[in-house]
Amino acid sequence: MKTIIEPFRIKVVEPIRMTTREQRQAALAAAHYNVFELAADDVLIDLLTDSGTGAMSQEQWAGVMRGDESYAGSKSFFAFRDAVRNVFGYEHVIPTHQGRAAERILFELVAGKGSVVPNNTHFDTTRANVEHTGARAMDLVADVGRDAAAEHPFKGDIDVARLEALIEEVGPARIPLGMLTITNNAGGGQPVSMANARAVSEVLHRHGIPLFFDACRFAENAWFIKQREPGYADKSILEICREMFALGDGATMSAKKDGMANIGGFLATNDGELAAKARNVLILTEGFPTYGGLAGRDLEAIARGLEEVLHEDYLNYRIASTAYLCDHLHDKGVPVLRPAGGHAVYLDAARFLPHIPRHELPGQALACALYEEAGIRGCEIGTVMFGENAQMELVRLAIPRRVYTQSHIDYVVESVLDVFARREELRGMRITWEPPALRHFTAHFEPLP
Ligand code: F0G
């Protein structure tokens, strides 16, 4: 088989500023060993997130020029609405400035004290928006999805028996909706199978509970279904997406991921009554329903992005580049979450640094070491982020869309191997200051002696 090439040429380049180890050591100390506090200009390869960090195509940039900035009824809104309807099939499409704004509006309307929202795994903003209403957010991902080393095609699947047990226990009246996050970001970017979505839809609907998708990475999820689930090899990505969304009643979406845009999101649903209420909240907090906190040019970029993300050459390259990084590290014995997810590779810091106990923050130590070694910025997902609730000690290397080439990824592989070779020298970290909530963004750290 030949090399899977980037299915694009580069027309505009953004220079990377090279740095020395001494400069990076100084930058890290000045940032209190928190990579969120680093200036992006001091980073060589930025794998902090795949959200809003992608490169837009020439068609998207052309769309930016054609953006209709009318306050109400802009042409760009209709292009956006039709692009969403084409893929998702939901009647009502409500633009928001990003995904969490859609979540906030949805949960403000349906959830509250006493209610319970099941999901495979809530992303942190989703959980926060559910809990902000007083409701309880329940993660019901199947056990295999909690095992970093297990090889399984659909580690994002919900445990349907636990879902049924939850409905039995609290009663359907207290469950305003069930959610499926595709792909399951907090669980390693792992996909959800069509069979699981069908089973979840059947169980929820049998009890009169609607199903909503957290659809950020829906096209990557569809690609995995096409590759791995029997019966889908000959279906188009669009057909698979439509089949999946038809199982649900609505979706929240961050267009900063598979919308291929730098900002934006939406809430989409077939429920006209819910949509009417959502538009009222939208007007209060985001903007008029035909722009919802976005410029017309952003709506154009998303409309085109939602079409481009379905291209199989793109998805083949996208998933191959993530797997390339994961497989090269795995083959050399580096502990990584298996198999590769869609948008990111997760280093298993607990096994990478077995001499550093959890309370000495192995993920933070590893994230800092990678930056110091090679200027690579990844993000701790473990005890720093989740405290006592952390299930694993991971460092996420998220891959921005259409931004880095194979040689960048080779450099990442080499750099992780360099850190791995001298892993026994790495020391733990301790927190010297932390805010009351979401501490990972702003906490201060220092290396232990
Ligand atoms: N849901 C999932 C599964 C996400 O991954 C994100 C964002 C959101 C919702 C919220 O969307 O950022 O547009 O408000 N994930 C980013 C990340 C931040 O780095 O994984 P948003």
Coordinates of C-alpha atoms and ligand atoms in Angstrom, one line a residue:
M1 CA 0.0 0.0 0.0
K2 CA 1.3 3.5 -0.8
T3 CA 1.7 6.4 1.6
I4 CA -1.6 8.1 2.4
I5 CA -0.8 11.7 1.4
E6 CA -2.3 14.9 2.6
P7 CA -5.2 15.5 0.1
F8 CA -4.3 19.2 -0.3
R9 CA -1.5 21.5 -1.3
I10 CA -0.4 24.4 0.8
K11 CA -1.2 27.9 -0.5
V12 CA -0.7 30.1 2.6
V13 CA 1.9 29.3 5.2
E14 CA 2.1 30.3 8.9
P15 CA 5.7 30.3 10.1
I16 CA 6.7 28.3 13.2
R17 CA 9.2 30.1 15.5
M18 CA 12.0 27.8 16.5
T19 CA 13.1 27.8 20.1
T20 CA 16.0 26.4 22.1
R21 CA 15.7 24.1 25.1
E22 CA 17.0 27.0 27.3
Q23 CA 14.3 29.3 26.0
R24 CA 11.6 26.6 26.6
Q25 CA 12.8 26.0 30.1
A26 CA 12.5 29.7 30.8
A27 CA 9.1 29.9 29.2
L28 CA 7.9 26.9 31.2
A29 CA 9.1 28.4 34.5
A30 CA 7.5 31.7 33.7
A31 CA 4.2 29.8 32.9
H32 CA 4.4 28.1 36.3
Y33 CA 4.7 24.8 34.5
N34 CA 1.1 25.1 33.2
V35 CA 1.1 24.7 29.4
F36 CA -2.2 26.7 29.1
E37 CA -0.2 29.8 30.3
L38 CA 2.4 29.5 27.5
A39 CA 2.3 32.0 24.7
A40 CA 1.4 30.1 21.5
D41 CA 4.4 31.8 19.8
D42 CA 6.7 29.8 22.1
V43 CA 5.1 26.5 20.9
L44 CA 6.5 24.6 17.9
I45 CA 3.8 21.9 17.4
D46 CA 0.6 22.8 19.2
L47 CA -1.5 19.7 20.0
L48 CA -3.4 21.3 22.9
T49 CA -6.7 20.9 21.1
D50 CA -8.3 20.1 17.7
S51 CA -11.0 22.7 18.4
G52 CA -11.0 25.8 16.3
T53 CA -7.4 25.2 15.3
G54 CA -8.0 23.8 11.8
A55 CA -7.0 25.3 8.5
M56 CA -9.8 26.4 6.3
S57 CA -10.0 25.6 2.6
Q58 CA -10.0 28.0 -0.3
E59 CA -13.7 27.5 -0.7
Q60 CA -14.3 28.4 3.0
W61 CA -12.1 31.5 2.6
A62 CA -14.1 32.4 -0.5
G63 CA -17.2 32.0 1.5
V64 CA -15.9 34.4 4.1
M65 CA -15.7 37.1 1.5
R66 CA -19.3 36.3 0.5
G67 CA -20.7 36.4 4.0
D68 CA -23.9 38.3 4.2
E69 CA -23.8 40.4 7.4
S70 CA -27.5 41.3 7.4
Y71 CA -28.9 41.3 10.9
A72 CA -32.0 39.2 10.0
G73 CA -32.5 36.6 7.3
S74 CA -29.0 36.7 5.8
K75 CA -28.2 34.5 2.8
S76 CA -25.4 33.0 4.9
F77 CA -27.9 31.8 7.5
F78 CA -29.9 29.9 4.9
A79 CA -26.7 28.3 3.4
F80 CA -25.8 27.3 7.0
R81 CA -29.2 26.0 7.9
D82 CA -29.5 23.9 4.6
A83 CA -26.0 22.5 5.2
V84 CA -26.9 21.3 8.7
R85 CA -30.3 19.9 7.5
N86 CA -28.6 18.1 4.7
V87 CA -26.4 16.1 7.1
F88 CA -28.4 16.0 10.3
G89 CA -31.9 16.0 8.9
Y90 CA -33.3 18.1 11.8
E91 CA -35.9 20.7 11.0
H92 CA -34.9 23.5 13.4
V93 CA -31.3 24.8 13.3
I94 CA -30.2 27.4 15.8
P95 CA -26.7 28.9 15.4
T96 CA -24.6 29.5 18.5
H97 CA -21.1 30.9 19.0
Q98 CA -19.7 27.5 19.9
G99 CA -20.8 24.1 21.3
R100 CA -21.1 24.9 24.9
A101 CA -23.6 27.7 24.1
A102 CA -25.9 25.2 22.5
E103 CA -25.4 23.0 25.6
R104 CA -26.2 25.8 27.9
I105 CA -29.4 26.7 26.1
L106 CA -30.6 23.1 25.8
F107 CA -30.0 22.1 29.4
E108 CA -31.3 25.4 30.8
L109 CA -34.6 24.4 29.0
V110 CA -34.9 20.7 29.8
A111 CA -32.8 19.9 32.9
G112 CA -33.0 21.0 36.5
K113 CA -32.8 19.9 40.1
G114 CA -33.7 16.2 40.4
S115 CA -33.2 15.4 36.8
V116 CA -30.6 13.0 35.4
V117 CA -28.8 13.1 32.1
P118 CA -27.1 9.9 30.8
N119 CA -24.3 10.0 28.2
N120 CA -21.5 7.7 27.2
T121 CA -19.1 10.2 28.7
H122 CA -19.9 13.8 29.2
F123 CA -17.3 16.2 27.9
D124 CA -16.3 18.7 30.7
T125 CA -18.4 21.6 29.4
T126 CA -21.4 19.3 28.9
R127 CA -21.1 18.0 32.4
A128 CA -20.7 21.5 33.7
N129 CA -23.8 22.7 31.9
V130 CA -25.9 19.8 33.1
E131 CA -24.7 20.2 36.7
H132 CA -25.2 24.0 36.5
T133 CA -28.9 23.4 36.3
G134 CA -28.8 21.2 39.4
A135 CA -29.1 18.0 37.4
R136 CA -26.9 14.9 37.6
A137 CA -24.7 13.9 34.7
M138 CA -24.2 10.1 34.4
D139 CA -21.4 8.5 32.4
L140 CA -22.5 5.1 31.2
V141 CA -19.7 4.1 28.7
A142 CA -19.2 0.4 28.5
D143 CA -16.4 -1.1 30.7
V144 CA -14.2 -1.7 27.7
G145 CA -14.2 2.1 27.1
R146 CA -12.5 2.6 30.5
D147 CA -9.7 0.2 29.8
A148 CA -6.8 2.1 28.1
A149 CA -5.1 -0.9 26.7
A150 CA -8.1 -2.9 25.4
E151 CA -8.3 -3.2 21.6
H152 CA -12.0 -2.9 20.6
P153 CA -13.6 -1.2 17.6
F154 CA -16.2 0.8 19.4
K155 CA -15.0 1.9 22.8
G156 CA -17.4 4.8 22.8
D157 CA -20.5 2.6 23.1
I158 CA -22.8 3.0 26.0
D159 CA -23.5 0.1 28.3
V160 CA -27.2 -0.4 27.3
A161 CA -28.0 -2.6 30.4
R162 CA -26.8 0.2 32.7
L163 CA -28.9 2.7 30.8
E164 CA -32.0 0.5 31.3
A165 CA -31.1 0.0 34.9
L166 CA -30.8 3.8 35.4
I167 CA -34.2 4.4 33.8
E168 CA -35.7 1.7 36.0
E169 CA -34.1 3.3 39.1
V170 CA -34.9 7.0 38.7
G171 CA -37.9 6.7 36.3
P172 CA -38.3 8.2 32.8
A173 CA -39.9 11.4 34.1
R174 CA -36.7 12.5 35.6
I175 CA -34.6 11.9 32.5
P176 CA -35.2 14.9 30.1
L177 CA -33.0 13.3 27.4
G178 CA -30.2 10.9 26.8
M179 CA -27.0 11.8 25.0
L180 CA -24.4 10.1 22.9
T181 CA -21.1 11.8 22.3
I182 CA -19.7 11.0 18.9
T183 CA -16.8 10.4 19.0
N184 CA -16.3 10.0 22.8
N185 CA -13.8 12.7 23.4
A186 CA -13.4 12.3 27.2
G187 CA -13.1 8.5 26.6
G188 CA -10.2 8.8 24.1
G189 CA -11.9 9.9 20.9
Q190 CA -13.4 6.5 20.5
P191 CA -16.3 5.9 18.2
V192 CA -19.9 4.8 18.9
S193 CA -21.3 2.0 16.7
M194 CA -24.5 2.3 14.7
A195 CA -25.8 -0.8 16.5
N196 CA -25.2 0.9 19.9
A197 CA -26.9 4.1 18.8
R198 CA -29.8 2.1 17.5
A199 CA -30.1 0.2 20.8
V200 CA -29.9 3.4 22.8
S201 CA -32.5 5.1 20.7
E202 CA -34.8 2.1 21.1
V203 CA -34.5 2.0 24.9
L204 CA -34.9 5.8 25.3
H205 CA -37.8 6.1 22.9
R206 CA -39.6 3.1 24.5
H207 CA -39.7 5.2 27.7
G208 CA -40.6 8.4 25.8
I209 CA -37.1 10.0 26.4
P210 CA -35.5 11.9 23.5
L211 CA -32.0 11.1 22.2
F212 CA -29.6 14.0 21.5
F213 CA -26.2 13.7 20.0
D214 CA -23.2 15.7 21.1
A215 CA -22.1 15.6 17.5
C216 CA -18.7 17.5 17.5
R217 CA -16.8 14.8 15.6
F218 CA -19.7 13.1 13.8
A219 CA -17.8 12.6 10.5
E220 CA -14.9 10.9 12.2
N221 CA -17.3 8.6 13.9
A222 CA -19.0 7.8 10.6
W223 CA -15.7 7.0 9.1
F224 CA -15.0 4.5 11.8
I225 CA -18.4 2.9 11.3
K226 CA -17.7 2.6 7.6
Q227 CA -14.3 0.9 8.3
R228 CA -15.3 -1.3 11.2
E229 CA -19.0 -2.1 11.4
P230 CA -20.4 -4.9 9.2
G231 CA -22.8 -3.7 6.5
Y232 CA -21.4 -0.1 6.2
A233 CA -18.4 -0.5 3.9
D234 CA -20.4 0.4 0.8
K235 CA -22.4 3.3 2.3
S236 CA -21.3 6.9 1.9
I237 CA -20.3 9.0 4.9
L238 CA -23.4 11.1 4.3
E239 CA -25.7 8.1 4.3
I240 CA -24.1 6.9 7.5
C241 CA -24.5 10.3 9.2
R242 CA -28.1 10.5 8.1
E243 CA -28.9 7.1 9.4
M244 CA -27.3 7.9 12.8
F245 CA -29.0 11.2 13.2
A246 CA -32.4 9.8 12.2
L247 CA -32.1 7.7 15.4
G248 CA -32.2 10.8 17.5
D249 CA -34.3 13.9 18.1
G250 CA -31.6 16.6 18.0
A251 CA -28.0 17.5 18.4
T252 CA -25.6 20.0 19.9
M253 CA -22.6 20.7 17.8
S254 CA -19.3 22.6 18.1
A255 CA -18.5 23.6 14.5
K256 CA -14.9 24.1 15.7
K257 CA -14.3 20.4 15.2
D258 CA -16.0 18.6 12.3
G259 CA -17.6 21.9 11.1
M260 CA -14.0 22.7 10.0
A261 CA -14.4 26.3 11.2
N262 CA -12.5 28.3 13.7
I263 CA -15.6 29.3 15.6
G264 CA -19.3 28.4 15.7
G265 CA -21.8 25.8 16.7
F266 CA -25.5 25.0 16.8
L267 CA -28.4 23.3 18.4
A268 CA -30.6 21.3 16.0
T269 CA -33.8 19.5 16.7
N270 CA -37.1 18.3 15.3
D271 CA -39.0 19.4 18.4
G272 CA -40.7 22.7 17.4
E273 CA -41.7 23.6 20.9
L274 CA -38.2 23.2 22.3
A275 CA -36.8 25.1 19.3
A276 CA -39.2 28.1 19.9
K277 CA -38.0 28.3 23.6
A278 CA -34.4 27.9 22.5
R279 CA -34.7 30.8 20.1
N280 CA -36.0 33.0 22.9
V281 CA -33.0 32.2 25.1
L282 CA -30.8 32.7 22.1
I283 CA -32.1 36.2 21.5
L284 CA -31.4 37.1 25.2
T285 CA -27.8 35.7 25.2
E286 CA -26.4 35.0 21.8
G287 CA -28.2 37.0 19.2
F288 CA -31.0 37.0 16.6
P289 CA -32.0 33.4 15.5
T290 CA -30.4 33.9 12.0
Y291 CA -26.9 34.6 13.3
G292 CA -26.8 33.5 17.0
G293 CA -23.5 35.0 18.0
L294 CA -21.8 34.5 14.7
A295 CA -20.9 36.7 11.8
G296 CA -22.5 35.9 8.4
R297 CA -18.9 35.0 7.2
D298 CA -18.6 32.3 10.0
L299 CA -21.9 30.8 8.9
E300 CA -20.6 30.5 5.4
A301 CA -17.4 28.9 6.6
I302 CA -19.3 26.3 8.5
A303 CA -21.8 25.6 5.7
R304 CA -18.8 24.7 3.4
G305 CA -16.9 22.9 6.2
L306 CA -19.9 20.6 6.8
E307 CA -19.7 19.5 3.2
E308 CA -15.9 19.1 3.0
V309 CA -15.7 17.0 6.2
L310 CA -17.7 14.3 4.5
H311 CA -15.0 13.7 1.7
E312 CA -13.5 10.3 2.1
D313 CA -10.0 11.3 0.9
Y314 CA -10.0 13.8 3.8
L315 CA -11.3 11.4 6.4
N316 CA -8.9 8.7 5.2
Y317 CA -5.9 11.1 5.6
R318 CA -7.3 12.5 8.9
I319 CA -7.8 9.1 10.7
A320 CA -4.6 7.7 9.1
S321 CA -2.5 10.5 10.5
T322 CA -3.9 10.0 14.0
A323 CA -3.3 6.2 13.8
Y324 CA 0.2 6.8 12.4
L325 CA 1.2 8.7 15.5
C326 CA -0.5 6.2 17.8
D327 CA 0.8 3.1 16.1
H328 CA 4.4 4.3 15.8
L329 CA 4.5 5.0 19.5
H330 CA 2.8 1.8 20.4
D331 CA 5.2 -0.3 18.2
K332 CA 8.1 1.2 20.1
G333 CA 6.6 0.3 23.5
V334 CA 5.3 3.7 24.5
P335 CA 2.1 3.2 26.5
V336 CA -0.8 4.9 24.6
L337 CA -4.6 4.5 24.8
R338 CA -5.5 1.9 22.2
P339 CA -6.7 1.9 19.5
A340 CA -6.1 5.4 18.1
G341 CA -9.1 7.7 18.4
G342 CA -10.2 10.0 15.7
H343 CA -8.8 13.4 16.7
A344 CA -6.1 12.7 19.3
V345 CA -3.5 10.3 20.7
Y346 CA -3.5 9.8 24.4
L347 CA -0.3 9.0 26.2
D348 CA -0.9 6.8 29.3
A349 CA 1.2 8.7 31.8
A350 CA 0.5 6.3 34.6
R351 CA 2.3 3.5 32.7
F352 CA 4.8 5.9 31.0
L353 CA 6.0 7.1 34.4
P354 CA 5.3 4.3 36.9
H355 CA 7.7 5.8 39.4
I356 CA 5.6 8.9 39.8
P357 CA 2.5 8.3 42.0
R358 CA -0.8 9.9 41.0
H359 CA -0.7 12.6 43.6
E360 CA 2.6 13.7 42.1
L361 CA 0.8 14.4 38.8
P362 CA 2.5 12.1 36.2
G363 CA 0.4 13.6 33.3
Q364 CA 1.5 17.1 34.2
A365 CA 5.1 16.0 34.5
L366 CA 4.9 14.4 31.0
A367 CA 3.2 17.3 29.4
C368 CA 5.9 19.6 30.7
A369 CA 8.7 17.3 29.6
L370 CA 7.4 17.1 26.1
Y371 CA 7.3 20.8 25.8
E372 CA 10.8 21.2 27.2
E373 CA 12.2 18.5 25.0
A374 CA 10.6 19.5 21.7
G375 CA 8.3 22.5 22.0
I376 CA 5.2 20.2 21.7
R377 CA 2.2 21.2 23.7
G378 CA -0.3 18.6 24.8
C379 CA -2.7 18.6 27.7
E380 CA -3.0 16.6 30.9
I381 CA -6.3 14.8 31.3
G382 CA -6.0 13.2 34.7
T383 CA -5.7 14.2 38.3
V384 CA -5.0 17.8 37.5
M385 CA -8.1 18.1 35.4
F386 CA -10.5 15.9 37.4
G387 CA -9.0 15.6 40.9
E388 CA -10.1 12.5 42.8
N389 CA -12.6 11.6 40.0
A390 CA -9.8 11.0 37.4
Q391 CA -10.1 7.6 35.9
M392 CA -6.8 7.6 34.0
E393 CA -3.6 9.7 33.9
L394 CA -3.4 10.8 30.3
V395 CA -1.7 13.4 28.1
R396 CA -3.8 14.2 25.1
L397 CA -2.0 15.1 21.8
A398 CA -4.9 16.5 19.8
I399 CA -4.3 16.9 16.0
P400 CA -5.7 20.1 14.4
R401 CA -7.4 19.5 11.1
R402 CA -5.3 20.0 7.9
V403 CA -2.6 21.9 9.7
Y404 CA 0.4 19.6 10.3
T405 CA 2.2 17.4 7.7
Q406 CA 3.7 13.9 8.1
S407 CA 7.1 15.4 8.9
H408 CA 5.6 17.3 11.8
I409 CA 4.0 14.1 13.1
D410 CA 7.4 12.2 12.6
Y411 CA 9.0 14.9 14.8
V412 CA 6.3 14.3 17.5
V413 CA 7.0 10.6 17.4
E414 CA 10.8 11.1 17.7
S415 CA 10.3 13.6 20.5
V416 CA 8.0 11.3 22.5
L417 CA 10.6 8.5 22.1
D418 CA 13.4 10.8 23.3
V419 CA 11.4 11.6 26.5
F420 CA 10.5 7.9 26.8
A421 CA 14.2 7.0 26.7
R422 CA 15.0 9.2 29.7
R423 CA 11.7 8.7 31.5
E424 CA 13.3 7.5 34.7
E425 CA 14.9 11.0 35.1
L426 CA 11.5 12.7 35.1
R427 CA 10.2 13.9 38.5
G428 CA 6.7 14.6 39.7
M429 CA 5.0 18.0 40.2
R430 CA 3.1 19.7 42.9
I431 CA 0.5 22.4 42.8
T432 CA 1.5 25.7 44.4
W433 CA -1.7 27.6 43.7
E434 CA -5.1 26.7 42.3
P435 CA -8.4 28.4 41.7
P436 CA -11.7 27.1 43.1
A437 CA -12.9 25.5 39.9
L438 CA -11.5 24.1 36.6
R439 CA -8.1 24.3 38.0
H440 CA -6.2 22.9 35.1
F441 CA -6.5 26.1 33.1
T442 CA -4.8 28.4 35.6
A443 CA -3.1 26.4 38.4
H444 CA 0.5 27.0 39.2
F445 CA 2.9 24.0 39.6
E446 CA 6.5 23.3 40.5
P447 CA 8.7 20.3 39.8
L448 CA 9.5 18.2 42.9
P449 CA 13.1 18.0 43.9
Ligands
F0G1 N1 -18.6 18.4 23.4 C1 -17.4 17.8 23.1 C2 -17.4 16.3 22.9 C3 -16.2 18.6 23.0 O1 -15.1 17.9 22.7 C4 -16.3 20.0 23.1 C5 -15.1 20.8 23.1 C6 -17.5 20.6 23.4 C7 -18.7 19.7 23.5 C8 -17.7 22.0 23.6 O2 -17.6 22.7 22.4 O3 -15.5 24.1 22.8 O4 -17.2 24.7 21.0 O5 -17.8 25.0 23.3 N2 -13.9 20.3 23.1 C9 -12.6 21.0 23.0 C10 -11.5 20.1 23.2 C11 -12.5 22.3 23.8 O6 -10.3 20.6 23.3 O7 -11.7 18.9 23.3 P1 -17.0 24.2 22.4

